[in-house]
CSV table of C-alpha atoms in Angstrom, one decimal:
chain,number,residue,atom,x,y,z
A,167,MET,CA,-4.9,14.3,24.7
A,168,THR,CA,-5.1,16.4,21.4
A,169,ARG,CA,-5.1,14.8,18.3
A,170,LYS,CA,-1.8,16.5,17.6
A,171,GLU,CA,-0.4,15.3,20.7
A,172,ARG,CA,-1.3,11.7,19.6
A,173,PHE,CA,0.3,12.0,16.1
A,174,ASN,CA,3.7,13.1,18.0
A,175,ALA,CA,3.6,10.5,20.7
A,176,ILE,CA,2.6,7.7,17.9
A,177,ILE,CA,5.0,9.0,15.0
A,178,GLY,CA,7.8,9.9,17.4
A,179,TRP,CA,7.6,6.2,18.9
A,180,PHE,CA,7.8,4.8,15.4
A,181,ALA,CA,10.6,7.2,14.3
A,182,GLU,CA,12.8,6.3,17.7
A,183,ASN,CA,12.2,2.3,17.4
A,184,GLN,CA,11.5,1.8,13.7
A,185,PRO,CA,13.2,4.6,11.7
A,186,VAL,CA,13.6,1.9,8.8
A,187,ALA,CA,10.3,0.7,6.9
A,188,GLN,CA,9.9,0.0,3.5
A,189,SER,CA,7.9,-1.9,1.4
A,190,GLU,CA,7.6,-5.8,1.3
A,191,LEU,CA,7.0,-6.2,-2.5
A,192,HIS,CA,10.1,-7.0,-4.3
A,193,TYR,CA,10.7,-5.3,-7.4
A,194,ASP,CA,13.5,-3.7,-9.5
A,195,ASN,CA,12.2,-0.7,-11.5
A,196,PRO,CA,8.9,1.3,-11.2
A,197,TYR,CA,7.2,-1.1,-13.9
A,198,GLN,CA,8.0,-3.8,-11.8
A,199,LEU,CA,6.6,-2.3,-8.7
A,200,LEU,CA,3.2,-0.7,-10.5
A,201,VAL,CA,2.6,-4.5,-11.6
A,202,ALA,CA,3.3,-5.7,-8.0
A,203,VAL,CA,1.0,-3.0,-6.6
A,204,ILE,CA,-1.7,-3.9,-8.8
A,205,LEU,CA,-1.8,-7.7,-7.8
A,206,SER,CA,-1.3,-7.1,-4.2
A,207,ALA,CA,-5.1,-5.8,-4.3
A,208,GLN,CA,-6.7,-7.9,-1.9
A,209,CYS,CA,-4.0,-10.4,-2.0
A,210,THR,CA,-0.7,-10.5,0.6
A,211,ASP,CA,2.6,-9.2,-0.5
A,212,ARG,CA,4.0,-12.9,0.2
A,213,ARG,CA,1.9,-14.5,-2.5
A,214,VAL,CA,2.4,-11.5,-5.0
A,215,ASN,CA,6.4,-12.2,-4.4
A,216,THR,CA,5.9,-15.9,-5.4
A,217,VAL,CA,4.2,-14.6,-8.6
A,218,THR,CA,6.2,-11.6,-10.0
A,219,PRO,CA,9.7,-13.3,-10.7
A,220,PRO,CA,8.3,-15.7,-13.1
A,221,LEU,CA,6.0,-12.9,-14.6
A,222,PHE,CA,9.0,-10.5,-15.0
A,223,GLU,CA,11.0,-12.8,-16.7
A,224,ARG,CA,8.4,-13.6,-19.5
A,225,PHE,CA,7.4,-10.0,-19.5
A,226,PRO,CA,10.5,-8.1,-18.6
A,227,THR,CA,9.0,-4.3,-19.8
A,228,SER,CA,5.6,-2.5,-20.0
A,229,GLY,CA,6.3,-3.1,-24.3
A,230,SER,CA,6.5,-7.0,-23.7
A,231,LEU,CA,3.3,-7.2,-21.4
A,232,ALA,CA,1.6,-4.4,-23.8
A,233,ALA,CA,1.9,-7.3,-26.8
A,234,ALA,CA,0.6,-9.9,-24.7
A,235,THR,CA,-2.7,-11.4,-24.8
A,236,PHE,CA,-5.0,-12.9,-21.5
A,237,ASP,CA,-3.9,-16.4,-22.1
A,238,GLU,CA,-0.3,-15.8,-21.9
A,239,VAL,CA,-0.6,-13.5,-19.1
A,240,TYR,CA,-3.4,-15.3,-17.0
A,241,PRO,CA,-1.3,-18.9,-16.1
A,242,PHE,CA,1.4,-16.1,-14.2
A,243,VAL,CA,-1.0,-14.6,-12.1
A,244,LYS,CA,-4.1,-17.5,-11.3
A,245,SER,CA,-3.0,-17.8,-7.8
A,246,VAL,CA,-3.3,-13.9,-6.6
A,247,SER,CA,-7.1,-13.0,-6.0
A,248,TYR,CA,-9.4,-12.1,-8.7
A,249,PRO,CA,-7.1,-13.2,-11.7
A,250,ASN,CA,-9.2,-12.7,-14.4
A,251,ALA,CA,-9.6,-9.3,-13.8
A,252,LYS,CA,-5.5,-8.2,-13.1
A,253,ALA,CA,-4.7,-10.0,-15.9
A,254,ARG,CA,-6.9,-7.7,-18.1
A,255,HIS,CA,-5.9,-4.7,-16.0
A,256,LEU,CA,-2.1,-5.8,-16.8
A,257,ILE,CA,-2.3,-5.3,-20.0
A,258,ALA,CA,-4.2,-2.8,-20.5
A,259,MET,CA,-2.2,-0.9,-18.0
A,260,ALA,CA,0.9,-2.0,-20.1
A,261,GLN,CA,-1.2,-0.7,-23.4
A,262,MET,CA,-1.7,2.9,-21.9
A,263,LEU,CA,2.0,3.1,-20.2
A,264,GLU,CA,3.3,2.3,-23.7
A,265,GLN,CA,1.3,4.6,-25.7
A,266,GLU,CA,0.7,7.5,-23.6
A,267,TYR,CA,3.6,7.9,-21.7
A,268,GLY,CA,6.4,6.1,-23.5
A,269,GLY,CA,6.8,3.2,-21.1
A,270,VAL,CA,7.7,5.7,-18.0
A,271,VAL,CA,5.4,5.2,-15.1
A,272,PRO,CA,3.8,8.8,-14.7
A,273,SER,CA,4.8,10.9,-11.3
A,274,ASP,CA,1.2,12.4,-11.4
A,275,ILE,CA,-1.4,11.0,-9.3
A,276,ASP,CA,-4.4,11.5,-11.7
A,277,ALA,CA,-2.2,10.2,-14.6
A,278,LEU,CA,-1.6,7.2,-12.7
A,279,MET,CA,-5.5,6.8,-11.7
A,280,ARG,CA,-6.4,6.8,-15.2
A,281,MET,CA,-4.9,3.4,-15.5
A,282,PRO,CA,-6.7,0.3,-15.5
A,283,GLY,CA,-5.9,-1.5,-12.1
A,284,VAL,CA,-4.8,1.4,-10.5
A,285,GLY,CA,-6.9,3.2,-7.9
A,286,ARG,CA,-6.2,5.9,-5.3
A,287,LYS,CA,-4.2,3.6,-2.9
A,288,THR,CA,-2.1,2.3,-5.7
A,289,ALA,CA,-1.4,5.9,-7.3
A,290,ASN,CA,-0.3,7.2,-3.9
A,291,VAL,CA,2.2,3.8,-3.1
A,292,ILE,CA,3.8,4.7,-6.6
A,293,ALA,CA,4.0,8.2,-6.2
A,294,SER,CA,5.6,7.6,-3.1
A,295,ILE,CA,8.3,5.3,-3.5
A,296,VAL,CA,9.2,5.9,-6.6
A,297,TYR,CA,8.8,9.6,-7.0
A,298,ASP,CA,9.1,10.4,-3.1
A,299,LYS,CA,5.8,12.5,-3.1
A,300,PRO,CA,4.4,13.6,0.0
A,301,VAL,CA,1.3,11.1,0.1
A,302,ILE,CA,-0.1,8.6,2.2
A,303,ALA,CA,-1.3,5.4,0.7
A,304,VAL,CA,-4.4,4.4,2.7
A,305,ASP,CA,-5.2,0.5,2.7
A,306,THR,CA,-7.3,-1.9,4.9
A,307,HIS,CA,-4.3,-1.7,7.3
A,308,VAL,CA,-3.8,2.0,7.5
A,309,PHE,CA,-7.7,2.5,7.8
A,310,ARG,CA,-7.8,-0.1,10.6
A,311,VAL,CA,-4.5,1.4,12.7
A,312,ALA,CA,-5.7,4.9,12.0
A,313,HIS,CA,-9.0,4.4,13.9
A,314,ARG,CA,-8.0,2.2,16.8
A,315,LEU,CA,-5.0,4.5,17.6
A,316,GLY,CA,-7.3,7.7,17.4
A,317,LEU,CA,-5.4,9.1,14.3
A,318,SER,CA,-8.8,9.1,12.4
A,319,ASP,CA,-12.4,9.2,12.6
A,320,GLY,CA,-13.0,9.4,8.7
A,321,THR,CA,-15.5,6.7,7.2
A,322,THR,CA,-13.8,6.6,4.2
A,323,PRO,CA,-10.0,5.8,2.9
A,324,TYR,CA,-9.8,9.4,1.4
A,325,ALA,CA,-10.7,10.9,4.6
A,326,VAL,CA,-8.1,9.1,6.6
A,327,GLU,CA,-5.7,10.2,4.3
A,328,GLN,CA,-6.3,13.9,4.5
A,329,ASP,CA,-6.7,13.5,8.1
A,330,LEU,CA,-3.0,11.8,8.0
A,331,GLU,CA,-1.3,14.1,5.8
A,332,ARG,CA,-2.8,16.9,7.6
A,333,HIS,CA,-1.3,15.7,10.8
A,334,ILE,CA,2.1,14.1,9.3
A,335,PRO,CA,5.2,16.0,8.5
A,336,LEU,CA,5.9,16.3,4.6
A,337,GLU,CA,9.3,14.4,5.3
A,338,GLN,CA,7.7,11.7,7.4
A,339,ARG,CA,4.4,10.9,5.2
A,340,ALA,CA,6.4,8.1,2.9
A,341,VAL,CA,7.8,5.9,5.8
A,342,SER,CA,4.5,6.8,8.1
A,343,HIS,CA,2.8,4.8,5.5
A,344,HIS,CA,4.9,2.1,5.8
A,345,TRP,CA,5.2,2.0,9.8
A,346,LEU,CA,1.2,2.0,10.0
A,347,ILE,CA,0.6,-0.8,7.0
A,348,LEU,CA,3.5,-3.1,8.7
A,349,HIS,CA,2.2,-2.5,12.5
A,350,GLY,CA,-1.3,-3.6,10.8
A,351,ARG,CA,-0.3,-6.6,9.4
A,352,TYR,CA,2.0,-8.1,11.6
A,353,ILE,CA,0.5,-6.3,15.4
A,354,CYS,CA,-2.7,-5.0,14.8
A,355,THR,CA,-4.3,-7.5,12.9
A,356,ALA,CA,-7.8,-7.4,11.8
A,357,ARG,CA,-8.8,-10.6,14.4
A,358,ASN,CA,-6.9,-11.5,17.0
A,359,PRO,CA,-4.7,-8.5,17.4
A,360,LYS,CA,-1.3,-9.0,19.1
A,361,CYS,CA,-2.0,-6.4,21.9
A,362,SER,CA,0.5,-8.1,24.5
A,363,GLN,CA,3.1,-7.2,21.9
A,364,CYS,CA,1.8,-3.7,20.9
A,365,PRO,CA,3.9,-0.7,22.4
A,366,LEU,CA,1.2,1.5,21.2
A,367,THR,CA,-1.5,0.3,24.0
A,368,ALA,CA,-1.6,3.9,25.7
A,369,TRP,CA,-2.6,5.2,22.7
A,370,CYS,CA,-5.3,2.7,21.5
A,371,ARG,CA,-9.0,3.5,21.9
A,372,GLU,CA,-9.9,-0.1,21.6
A,373,PHE,CA,-7.3,-1.7,23.7
A,374,PRO,CA,-9.8,-2.3,26.7
A,375,LEU,CA,-11.9,-4.1,24.3
A,376,LEU,CA,-9.6,-5.9,22.3
A,377,SER,CA,-7.4,-7.3,25.2
A,378,ARG,CA,-10.2,-9.3,27.0
């Protein structure tokens, strides 16, 4: 089976059986999504969704967050991973957002990546969800699933991103990110993957080993 055939089969299965897929983070606007994605680094969406409602109530805009102190922000994020760094990143991000972009979350990937706490994955998530850009964010779930299903042999997230974007049509890239991340989160988990529940074992390169 060629890689193109593999992509067509796997993406085709998702398109037919799970046509609707979206982020599990809760947000009402681009500013809130940016905050939530920064907080979600190495942290579950479920945890982030418990943290953000009181955080957004206290800091409803980037302007209010930009004017906050570390001691004001930290109590709201102390239960997420790396709370010290994330509290500082959120404040610095909001300050840059206000000072350089007038409070409007930019659509440009490079502009997003200049912001504290924003790496390529976060920038791609924002560009994809908010601005409908045909990019794929590669986190640990997407990286793992892409390798197991033979969609990429890339050794870095960026290399996997390039492989996925090379083979997935523009109009399917945004939803494909969600298909892969949700599959990795609930079925193709890092430990004890649920192979008996997986509909994609025919294309999984590790199925014989994982299913033992």
